[in-house]
Tab-separated table of C-alpha atoms and ligand atoms in Angstrom:
chain	number	residue	atom	x	y	z
D	1	UNK	CA	91.690	103.952	165.468
D	2	UNK	CA	88.187	102.466	165.729
D	3	UNK	CA	86.645	101.015	162.583
D	4	UNK	CA	83.494	103.091	163.043
D	5	UNK	CA	83.315	106.651	164.115
D	6	UNK	CA	79.858	108.217	164.594
D	7	UNK	CA	78.394	111.229	166.282
D	8	UNK	CA	75.490	109.152	167.595
D	9	UNK	CA	74.598	105.451	167.587
D	10	UNK	CA	70.899	104.612	168.035
D	11	UNK	CA	70.141	101.188	169.505
D	12	UNK	CA	66.702	99.787	168.636
D	13	UNK	CA	64.844	100.920	165.500
D	14	UNK	CA	61.225	100.672	166.639
D	15	UNK	CA	58.922	103.662	167.122
D	16	UNK	CA	61.313	105.777	169.194
D	17	UNK	CA	64.685	104.776	167.718
D	18	UNK	CA	63.616	105.158	164.073
D	19	UNK	CA	62.335	108.652	164.864
D	20	UNK	CA	65.557	109.589	166.692
D	21	UNK	CA	67.628	108.345	163.748
D	22	UNK	CA	65.552	110.453	161.313
D	23	UNK	CA	65.800	113.625	163.433
D	24	UNK	CA	69.528	113.228	164.071
D	25	UNK	CA	70.418	112.524	160.442
D	26	UNK	CA	68.256	115.447	159.252
D	27	UNK	CA	70.360	117.710	161.494
D	28	UNK	CA	73.512	116.549	159.726
D	29	UNK	CA	74.734	114.238	162.471
D	30	UNK	CA	76.748	111.205	161.400
D	31	UNK	CA	74.582	108.395	162.744
D	32	UNK	CA	74.220	104.649	162.747
D	33	UNK	CA	71.214	102.610	163.907
D	34	UNK	CA	71.258	99.009	165.155
D	35	UNK	CA	68.190	96.765	165.188
D	36	UNK	CA	68.336	93.285	166.723
D	37	UNK	CA	65.561	91.927	164.466
D	38	UNK	CA	63.761	93.983	161.780
D	39	UNK	CA	61.748	97.210	162.084
D	40	UNK	CA	58.324	96.843	163.827
D	41	UNK	CA	58.727	93.046	164.095
D	42	UNK	CA	56.252	90.801	165.897
D	43	UNK	CA	58.074	90.728	169.268
D	44	UNK	CA	58.372	94.520	169.398
D	45	UNK	CA	55.785	97.010	170.696
D	46	UNK	CA	55.208	98.693	167.335
D	47	UNK	CA	53.216	96.227	165.207
D	48	UNK	CA	49.475	95.612	164.754
D	49	UNK	CA	48.290	98.112	162.083
D	50	UNK	CA	46.992	100.968	164.217
D	51	UNK	CA	47.682	103.168	167.260
D	52	UNK	CA	45.355	105.819	168.719
D	53	UNK	CA	46.393	109.461	168.788
D	54	UNK	CA	44.414	112.066	170.747
D	55	UNK	CA	45.001	115.615	171.879
D	56	UNK	CA	42.723	115.945	174.934
D	57	UNK	CA	44.943	113.776	177.119
D	58	UNK	CA	43.015	112.366	180.097
D	59	UNK	CA	46.242	111.213	181.761
D	60	UNK	CA	47.314	114.846	182.355
D	61	UNK	CA	46.778	118.146	180.515
D	62	UNK	CA	50.536	118.777	180.673
D	63	UNK	CA	51.036	116.328	177.773
D	64	UNK	CA	49.050	118.555	175.374
D	65	UNK	CA	51.951	120.817	174.210
D	66	UNK	CA	54.034	117.725	173.368
D	67	UNK	CA	51.067	116.225	171.541
D	68	UNK	CA	50.652	119.376	169.463
D	69	UNK	CA	54.275	119.044	168.408
D	70	UNK	CA	53.776	115.319	167.743
D	71	UNK	CA	50.872	116.071	165.361
D	72	UNK	CA	52.993	118.663	163.513
D	73	UNK	CA	55.871	116.205	163.218
D	74	UNK	CA	53.625	113.370	161.937
D	75	UNK	CA	52.243	115.640	159.230
D	76	UNK	CA	55.771	116.771	158.304
D	77	UNK	CA	56.853	113.114	158.058
D	78	UNK	CA	53.941	112.407	155.686
D	79	UNK	CA	54.902	115.372	153.503
D	80	UNK	CA	58.565	114.402	153.429
D	81	UNK	CA	58.020	110.721	152.632
D	82	UNK	CA	54.672	110.657	150.782
D	83	UNK	CA	53.432	107.916	153.142
D	84	UNK	CA	49.938	107.713	154.681
D	85	UNK	CA	50.527	107.704	158.463
D	86	UNK	CA	47.931	109.774	160.375
D	87	UNK	CA	44.150	109.548	159.823
D	88	UNK	CA	41.776	111.823	161.730
D	89	UNK	CA	38.537	110.089	162.762
D	90	UNK	CA	37.744	111.953	165.971
D	91	UNK	CA	37.965	110.053	169.259
D	92	UNK	CA	35.123	109.112	171.621
D	93	UNK	CA	36.084	108.785	175.286
D	94	UNK	CA	33.236	106.999	177.033
D	95	UNK	CA	32.446	106.400	180.700
D	96	UNK	CA	30.741	107.806	183.765
D	97	UNK	CA	31.184	111.591	184.129
D	98	UNK	CA	33.499	111.127	187.137
D	99	UNK	CA	35.597	108.352	185.545
D	100	UNK	CA	39.292	109.177	184.979
D	101	UNK	CA	38.976	108.972	181.185
D	102	UNK	CA	35.928	111.251	180.877
D	103	UNK	CA	36.798	113.751	183.618
D	104	UNK	CA	40.480	113.819	182.593
D	105	UNK	CA	39.685	114.347	178.911
D	106	UNK	CA	37.328	117.207	179.778
D	107	UNK	CA	39.979	118.791	182.018
D	108	UNK	CA	42.534	118.686	179.171
D	109	UNK	CA	40.038	119.995	176.601
D	110	UNK	CA	39.080	122.889	178.866
D	111	UNK	CA	42.646	123.718	179.893
D	112	UNK	CA	43.772	123.989	176.260
D	113	UNK	CA	40.484	125.085	174.669
D	114	UNK	CA	40.338	121.968	172.475
D	115	UNK	CA	37.416	121.352	170.150
D	116	UNK	CA	35.117	118.818	171.848
D	117	UNK	CA	31.509	117.878	172.416
D	118	UNK	CA	29.736	115.961	175.183
D	119	UNK	CA	27.178	113.354	174.090
D	120	UNK	CA	24.592	111.624	176.294
D	121	UNK	CA	23.316	108.084	175.535
D	122	UNK	CA	20.528	109.410	173.285
D	123	UNK	CA	22.972	111.602	171.359
D	124	UNK	CA	25.347	108.666	170.989
D	125	UNK	CA	22.538	106.406	169.722
D	126	UNK	CA	21.722	108.983	167.029
D	127	UNK	CA	25.301	109.762	165.972
D	128	UNK	CA	27.175	106.532	166.714
D	129	UNK	CA	24.645	103.676	166.900
D	130	UNK	CA	27.410	101.041	167.058
D	131	UNK	CA	27.943	101.751	170.797
D	132	UNK	CA	25.804	100.619	173.734
D	133	UNK	CA	26.051	103.076	176.672
D	134	UNK	CA	24.652	102.679	180.171
D	135	UNK	CA	22.160	105.373	181.187
D	136	UNK	CA	24.677	107.049	183.475
D	137	UNK	CA	27.496	107.154	180.901
D	138	UNK	CA	28.475	109.959	178.555
D	139	UNK	CA	30.988	110.339	175.742
D	140	UNK	CA	33.402	113.171	175.046
D	141	UNK	CA	33.989	113.520	171.306
D	142	UNK	CA	37.288	115.213	170.523
D	143	UNK	CA	37.603	116.114	166.873
D	144	UNK	CA	41.407	115.839	166.567
D	145	UNK	CA	41.614	112.177	167.592
D	146	UNK	CA	42.505	109.486	165.109
D	147	UNK	CA	44.982	106.734	164.425
D	148	UNK	CA	48.539	106.190	163.221
D	149	UNK	CA	49.823	103.349	161.080
D	150	UNK	CA	52.776	102.127	163.186
D	151	UNK	CA	54.585	99.949	160.632
D	152	UNK	CA	54.325	102.681	157.965
D	153	UNK	CA	55.543	105.323	160.420
D	154	UNK	CA	58.639	103.318	161.397
D	155	UNK	CA	59.366	102.692	157.705
D	156	UNK	CA	58.910	106.409	156.954
D	157	UNK	CA	61.337	107.478	159.676
D	158	UNK	CA	63.873	104.963	158.376
D	159	UNK	CA	63.333	106.169	154.759
D	160	UNK	CA	64.027	109.699	155.896
D	161	UNK	CA	67.091	108.692	157.901
D	162	UNK	CA	68.494	106.754	154.917
D	163	UNK	CA	67.902	109.760	152.669
D	164	UNK	CA	69.876	111.929	155.096
D	165	UNK	CA	72.804	109.506	155.067
D	166	UNK	CA	72.177	107.429	158.212
D	167	UNK	CA	73.715	103.974	158.266
D	168	UNK	CA	71.622	101.082	159.554
D	169	UNK	CA	72.331	97.523	160.553
D	170	UNK	CA	69.399	95.117	160.810
D	171	UNK	CA	69.640	91.763	162.628
D	172	UNK	CA	72.434	93.351	164.698
D	173	UNK	CA	72.029	93.101	168.456
D	174	UNK	CA	74.108	95.415	170.615
D	175	UNK	CA	75.269	93.312	173.566
D	176	UNK	CA	77.051	95.942	175.677
D	177	UNK	CA	77.594	99.683	175.957
D	178	UNK	CA	80.712	101.012	177.659
D	179	UNK	CA	80.668	104.781	178.165
D	180	UNK	CA	83.724	106.808	179.150
D	181	UNK	CA	84.197	110.568	179.258
D	182	UNK	CA	84.591	111.099	175.502
D	183	UNK	CA	83.176	108.096	173.706
D	184	UNK	CA	80.728	105.237	174.074
D	185	UNK	CA	81.893	101.844	172.828
D	186	UNK	CA	79.253	99.381	171.667
D	187	UNK	CA	79.739	95.638	171.338
D	188	UNK	CA	77.856	94.327	168.330
D	189	UNK	CA	78.340	91.063	166.434
D	190	UNK	CA	81.974	90.653	167.456
D	191	UNK	CA	82.856	94.263	166.597
D	192	UNK	CA	83.389	97.339	168.727
D	193	UNK	CA	81.715	100.497	167.459
D	194	UNK	CA	82.598	103.904	168.838
D	195	UNK	CA	80.208	106.864	168.988
D	196	UNK	CA	80.315	110.187	170.779
D	197	UNK	CA	76.802	109.587	172.170
D	198	UNK	CA	74.392	106.694	172.204
D	199	UNK	CA	70.580	106.617	172.249
D	200	UNK	CA	69.114	103.476	173.829
D	201	UNK	CA	65.549	102.867	172.575
D	202	UNK	CA	65.261	99.116	172.958
D	203	UNK	CA	61.616	98.869	174.011
D	204	UNK	CA	60.811	95.787	176.130
D	205	UNK	CA	64.573	94.966	176.177
D	206	UNK	CA	65.466	98.285	177.858
D	207	UNK	CA	66.572	96.564	181.098
D	208	UNK	CA	69.216	94.500	179.271
D	209	UNK	CA	71.386	97.504	178.321
D	210	UNK	CA	70.271	99.875	181.094
D	211	UNK	CA	70.668	98.015	184.413
D	212	UNK	CA	69.165	101.012	186.272
D	213	UNK	CA	65.860	100.128	184.562
D	214	UNK	CA	66.010	96.358	184.949
D	215	UNK	CA	63.721	96.455	187.993
D	216	UNK	CA	61.763	99.599	187.138
D	217	UNK	CA	60.656	98.716	183.577
D	218	UNK	CA	58.208	95.816	183.403
D	219	UNK	CA	57.213	94.381	180.010
D	220	UNK	CA	53.689	92.961	180.081
D	221	UNK	CA	51.730	90.863	177.593
D	222	UNK	CA	49.041	92.662	175.596
D	223	UNK	CA	46.329	91.125	173.375
D	224	UNK	CA	44.170	92.620	170.603
D	225	UNK	CA	41.477	91.069	168.379
D	226	UNK	CA	39.764	91.939	165.089
D	227	UNK	CA	36.048	91.272	164.472
D	228	UNK	CA	34.023	91.064	161.260
D	229	UNK	CA	31.357	93.721	161.984
D	230	UNK	CA	27.664	92.799	161.848
D	231	UNK	CA	26.893	96.307	160.540
D	232	UNK	CA	29.565	97.412	158.098
D	233	UNK	CA	28.133	100.897	157.514
D	234	UNK	CA	28.036	101.807	161.233
D	235	UNK	CA	31.575	100.554	161.904
D	236	UNK	CA	33.386	101.705	158.744
D	237	UNK	CA	36.171	104.261	158.632
D	238	UNK	CA	34.295	107.560	158.339
D	239	UNK	CA	31.393	106.374	160.526
D	240	UNK	CA	33.111	105.022	163.645
D	241	UNK	CA	35.704	107.191	165.447
D	242	UNK	CA	38.496	105.556	167.428
D	243	UNK	CA	37.402	105.157	171.047
D	244	UNK	CA	38.350	104.531	174.666
D	245	UNK	CA	35.863	103.216	177.208
D	246	UNK	CA	36.405	103.507	180.938
D	247	UNK	CA	34.957	100.330	182.462
D	248	UNK	CA	35.551	101.361	186.089
D	249	UNK	CA	37.476	98.848	188.226
D	250	UNK	CA	37.725	96.423	185.272
D	251	UNK	CA	39.999	98.885	183.445
D	252	UNK	CA	39.646	100.525	180.041
D	253	UNK	CA	39.123	99.266	176.510
D	254	UNK	CA	40.096	100.838	173.191
D	255	UNK	CA	39.169	100.276	169.573
D	256	UNK	CA	39.293	101.327	165.937
D	257	UNK	CA	36.905	101.408	162.966
D	258	UNK	CA	37.158	98.597	160.404
D	259	UNK	CA	40.378	99.262	158.446
D	260	UNK	CA	41.869	97.690	155.345
D	261	UNK	CA	39.402	94.772	155.274
D	262	UNK	CA	40.637	93.640	158.708
D	263	UNK	CA	37.462	94.353	160.707
D	264	UNK	CA	37.039	96.293	163.959
D	265	UNK	CA	40.044	96.019	166.305
D	266	UNK	CA	39.662	96.132	170.115
D	267	UNK	CA	41.928	95.627	173.119
D	268	UNK	CA	41.968	96.249	176.852
D	269	UNK	CA	44.614	98.622	178.180
D	270	UNK	CA	47.288	96.463	179.906
D	271	UNK	CA	45.077	93.361	179.366
D	272	UNK	CA	45.687	91.021	182.384
D	273	UNK	CA	48.953	92.795	183.365
D	274	UNK	CA	50.942	89.557	182.926
D	275	UNK	CA	54.686	90.323	183.303
D	276	UNK	CA	57.069	89.002	180.643
D	277	UNK	CA	60.215	87.631	182.291
D	278	UNK	CA	62.309	87.306	179.099
D	279	UNK	CA	61.485	89.532	176.094
D	280	UNK	CA	63.496	87.189	173.852
D	281	UNK	CA	60.907	84.440	174.363
D	282	UNK	CA	57.774	84.841	172.188
D	283	UNK	CA	54.612	85.745	174.095
D	284	UNK	CA	52.266	82.935	175.118
D	285	UNK	CA	49.692	82.510	172.321
D	286	UNK	CA	46.182	83.935	172.714
D	287	UNK	CA	44.100	81.623	174.916
D	288	UNK	CA	40.394	81.251	175.761
D	289	UNK	CA	40.479	83.721	178.673
D	290	UNK	CA	42.162	86.372	176.488
D	291	UNK	CA	39.594	85.954	173.720
D	292	UNK	CA	36.630	85.806	176.134
D	293	UNK	CA	37.570	89.177	177.678
D	294	UNK	CA	37.463	90.897	174.278
D	295	UNK	CA	34.477	88.874	172.946
D	296	UNK	CA	32.410	89.909	175.997
D	297	UNK	CA	33.418	93.542	175.648
D	298	UNK	CA	32.484	93.793	171.993
D	299	UNK	CA	29.218	91.867	172.443
D	300	UNK	CA	28.092	94.107	175.295
D	301	UNK	CA	29.525	97.487	174.338
D	302	UNK	CA	29.866	97.491	170.559
D	303	UNK	CA	27.136	95.057	169.490
D	304	UNK	CA	27.014	96.171	165.847
D	305	UNK	CA	30.680	95.188	165.495
D	306	UNK	CA	30.340	91.840	167.277
D	307	UNK	CA	30.495	89.416	164.359
D	308	UNK	CA	32.997	86.577	163.935
D	309	UNK	CA	36.408	87.062	165.555
D	310	UNK	CA	38.751	87.202	162.542
D	311	UNK	CA	42.207	87.391	164.116
D	312	UNK	CA	44.133	87.989	167.326
D	313	UNK	CA	47.695	88.933	168.142
D	314	UNK	CA	49.858	89.649	171.171
D	315	UNK	CA	52.173	92.585	171.750
D	316	UNK	CA	54.127	94.150	174.645
D	317	UNK	CA	53.615	97.181	176.823
D	318	UNK	CA	56.600	98.142	179.004
D	319	UNK	CA	55.400	99.843	182.170
D	320	UNK	CA	57.306	102.292	184.375
D	321	UNK	CA	56.180	103.427	187.842
D	322	UNK	CA	53.390	105.946	187.349
D	323	UNK	CA	52.806	104.550	183.810
D	324	UNK	CA	54.827	107.456	182.475
D	325	UNK	CA	57.835	108.077	180.210
D	326	UNK	CA	61.575	108.336	180.758
D	327	UNK	CA	63.463	110.604	178.326
D	328	UNK	CA	66.802	111.568	179.832
D	329	UNK	CA	70.530	110.944	179.960
D	330	UNK	CA	71.713	108.253	182.388
D	331	UNK	CA	72.677	109.625	185.821
D	332	UNK	CA	76.471	110.159	185.762
D	333	UNK	CA	76.678	109.166	182.060
D	334	UNK	CA	75.803	112.256	179.970
D	335	UNK	CA	76.734	110.444	176.735
D	336	UNK	CA	74.011	107.819	177.166
D	337	UNK	CA	70.471	108.950	176.282
D	338	UNK	CA	67.580	106.654	177.213
D	339	UNK	CA	64.045	106.478	175.800
D	340	UNK	CA	61.656	104.242	177.666
D	341	UNK	CA	58.966	102.405	175.669
D	342	UNK	CA	56.394	104.703	177.302
D	343	UNK	CA	54.074	102.494	179.377
D	344	UNK	CA	51.613	101.442	176.670
D	345	UNK	CA	50.705	104.947	175.488
D	346	UNK	CA	53.806	106.175	173.685
D	347	UNK	CA	53.281	105.565	170.000
D	348	UNK	CA	51.438	108.817	169.360
D	349	UNK	CA	54.440	110.703	170.808
D	350	UNK	CA	57.119	108.895	168.761
D	351	UNK	CA	57.448	111.721	166.229
D	352	UNK	CA	58.284	114.215	169.003
D	353	UNK	CA	60.196	111.728	171.182
D	354	UNK	CA	62.678	111.361	168.301
D	355	UNK	CA	63.127	115.143	168.281
D	356	UNK	CA	63.682	115.157	172.057
D	357	UNK	CA	66.194	112.296	171.848
D	358	UNK	CA	68.047	114.172	169.105
D	359	UNK	CA	68.136	117.293	171.330
D	360	UNK	CA	69.459	115.266	174.282
D	361	UNK	CA	72.085	113.530	172.132
D	362	UNK	CA	73.243	116.817	170.596
D	363	UNK	CA	73.230	119.121	173.605
D	364	UNK	CA	72.193	117.174	176.710
D	365	UNK	CA	68.966	119.173	176.989
D	366	UNK	CA	65.734	120.019	175.140
D	367	UNK	CA	63.507	123.085	174.982
D	368	UNK	CA	60.476	120.801	174.826
D	369	UNK	CA	58.717	120.232	178.196
D	370	UNK	CA	60.269	116.973	179.491
D	371	UNK	CA	60.980	117.713	183.175
D	372	UNK	CA	58.361	115.119	184.184
D	373	UNK	CA	60.244	112.437	182.226
D	374	UNK	CA	63.627	112.717	183.957
D	375	UNK	CA	65.390	109.942	185.888
D	376	UNK	CA	64.893	111.994	189.021
D	377	UNK	CA	61.126	112.208	188.424
D	378	UNK	CA	61.010	108.453	187.753
D	379	UNK	CA	62.790	107.715	191.020
D	380	UNK	CA	60.335	109.982	192.860
D	381	UNK	CA	57.364	108.153	191.335
D	382	UNK	CA	58.894	104.764	192.200
D	383	UNK	CA	59.549	105.882	195.798
D	384	UNK	CA	56.017	107.280	196.162
D	385	UNK	CA	54.513	104.001	194.938
D	386	UNK	CA	56.679	101.954	197.312
D	387	UNK	CA	55.475	104.103	200.202
D	388	UNK	CA	51.800	103.265	199.507
R	1	FAD	C1	48.767	96.309	171.525
R	1	FAD	C2	49.336	97.680	171.787
R	1	FAD	C3	48.526	98.783	171.610
R	1	FAD	C4	49.041	100.052	171.834
R	1	FAD	N1	48.220	101.116	171.593
R	1	FAD	C5	48.728	102.364	171.637
R	1	FAD	C6	47.924	103.453	171.214
R	1	FAD	O1	46.776	103.266	170.791
R	1	FAD	N2	48.472	104.684	171.248
R	1	FAD	C7	49.756	104.906	171.692
R	1	FAD	O2	50.181	106.061	171.707
R	1	FAD	N3	50.542	103.874	172.098
R	1	FAD	C8	50.059	102.613	172.072
R	1	FAD	N4	50.849	101.556	172.428
R	1	FAD	C9	52.208	101.790	172.951
R	1	FAD	C10	53.227	102.003	171.862
R	1	FAD	O3	53.010	101.126	170.791
R	1	FAD	C11	54.631	101.879	172.457
R	1	FAD	O4	54.774	102.914	173.433
R	1	FAD	C12	55.728	102.022	171.418
R	1	FAD	O5	55.477	101.160	170.317
R	1	FAD	C13	57.088	101.706	172.027
R	1	FAD	O6	58.066	101.854	171.009
R	1	FAD	P1	59.609	101.561	171.277
R	1	FAD	O7	60.357	102.089	170.100
R	1	FAD	O8	59.985	102.028	172.619
R	1	FAD	O9	59.720	99.972	171.339
R	1	FAD	P2	59.768	98.904	170.132
R	1	FAD	O10	58.888	99.307	169.031
R	1	FAD	O11	59.574	97.566	170.752
R	1	FAD	O12	61.245	99.037	169.583
R	1	FAD	C14	62.374	98.601	170.291
R	1	FAD	C15	63.298	97.955	169.272
R	1	FAD	O13	64.576	97.761	169.868
R	1	FAD	C16	65.114	96.574	169.342
R	1	FAD	N5	66.164	96.089	170.247
R	1	FAD	C17	65.994	95.617	171.499
R	1	FAD	N6	67.192	95.314	172.060
R	1	FAD	C18	68.132	95.598	171.127
R	1	FAD	C19	69.560	95.514	171.106
R	1	FAD	N7	70.238	95.090	172.189
R	1	FAD	N8	70.213	95.862	169.973
R	1	FAD	C20	69.530	96.309	168.887
R	1	FAD	N9	68.170	96.441	168.857
R	1	FAD	C21	67.485	96.083	169.965
R	1	FAD	C22	63.916	95.644	169.277
R	1	FAD	O14	64.137	94.568	168.396
R	1	FAD	C23	62.807	96.587	168.817
R	1	FAD	O15	62.645	96.593	167.412
R	1	FAD	C24	50.377	100.241	172.255
R	1	FAD	C25	51.194	99.123	172.434
R	1	FAD	C26	50.688	97.853	172.198
R	1	FAD	C27	51.590	96.675	172.383
């Protein structure tokens, strides 16, 4: 007889795993969660005070139904835990009219009849003077955009899970998973733990426990910086929405109003795309080239925020082919559910990803629209990219 006996074991208690643990325990499942370090720690992908959420998804309108559910679930989590997690500021998506961010946002807004407004440079100067736009750029303002507090959200999901009877082990690294037809055995700290199903949500470490992803999932180094704004009124929460700016071939930048006395935060999506070979080794510290990229952006594009650089930090994106998600059971192993870390744009979905993972762990399927996030779809995307 095994010492532990659980319906589901969740491995990794970051954004996705904490949410899965909360959803599963709320459904009355007997669950245990394992976290190698501590929730939302500095080597994970879920620290740094803020994450953008937006409904008019430029990446593809098909994400919008999942986002609607994600918003509902974030609000429910706030009600259930009394924590402040989601703040609506509106989101500005800036670029040339034919840029992927602007044209894609408009396509999503139109497809789902989302509240939005298009602003030209003069309109932006009147409403949001902090930004400098080129003459041929526009901004799409989408009223439902805003930001999430990632550390608070992970803590809230874990609060909820604890309240519903989930067990949790911090500083407990799972070193192997051995599935057979009826049970999955986990090796953790010299013990063997048996569960009917397992959810693997190990972020940048996903390739360690899921060999099928070792080559497909690439963790990359990400950098963000906070600046003391020159104009506090124009960059304060309430005045400055969260924003994305499409900078053409250079890539895209994102940012937040000044929060909690920490100044205005900015970053570049995927930064320099530097792969991380071992997620157990801390990221290289922020260097001059990292800082110069963000200093130049804020000086040129957000001049009223471009005061002294107050702080910087590094984080990890984990990219999959097509920069998409994987939410599925392992091929041939229906008792092993996998959540990828979602290619640098997954935080906003964590509240619904946990629901999907709970569905997959309970029944092997979900009524939510996840066909595009299957292993099969991932393999198709990888094959298509290799053919280019
Ligand atoms: C700087 C930055 C900005 C971002 N901005 C946005 C944004 O604005 N909007 C958005 O939607 N998304 C954004 N993202 C992406 C988003 O944050 C990630 O998609 C999300 O945090 C991934 O969560 P996760 O749970 O998969 O991974 P993590 O949060 O890294 O959690 C994985 C956990 O698993 C644990 N673990 C690993 N191996 C084991 C093991 N063997 N045993 C036990 N535990 C283990 C780890 O310690 C870790 O705590 C951003 C990411 C970064 C880095």
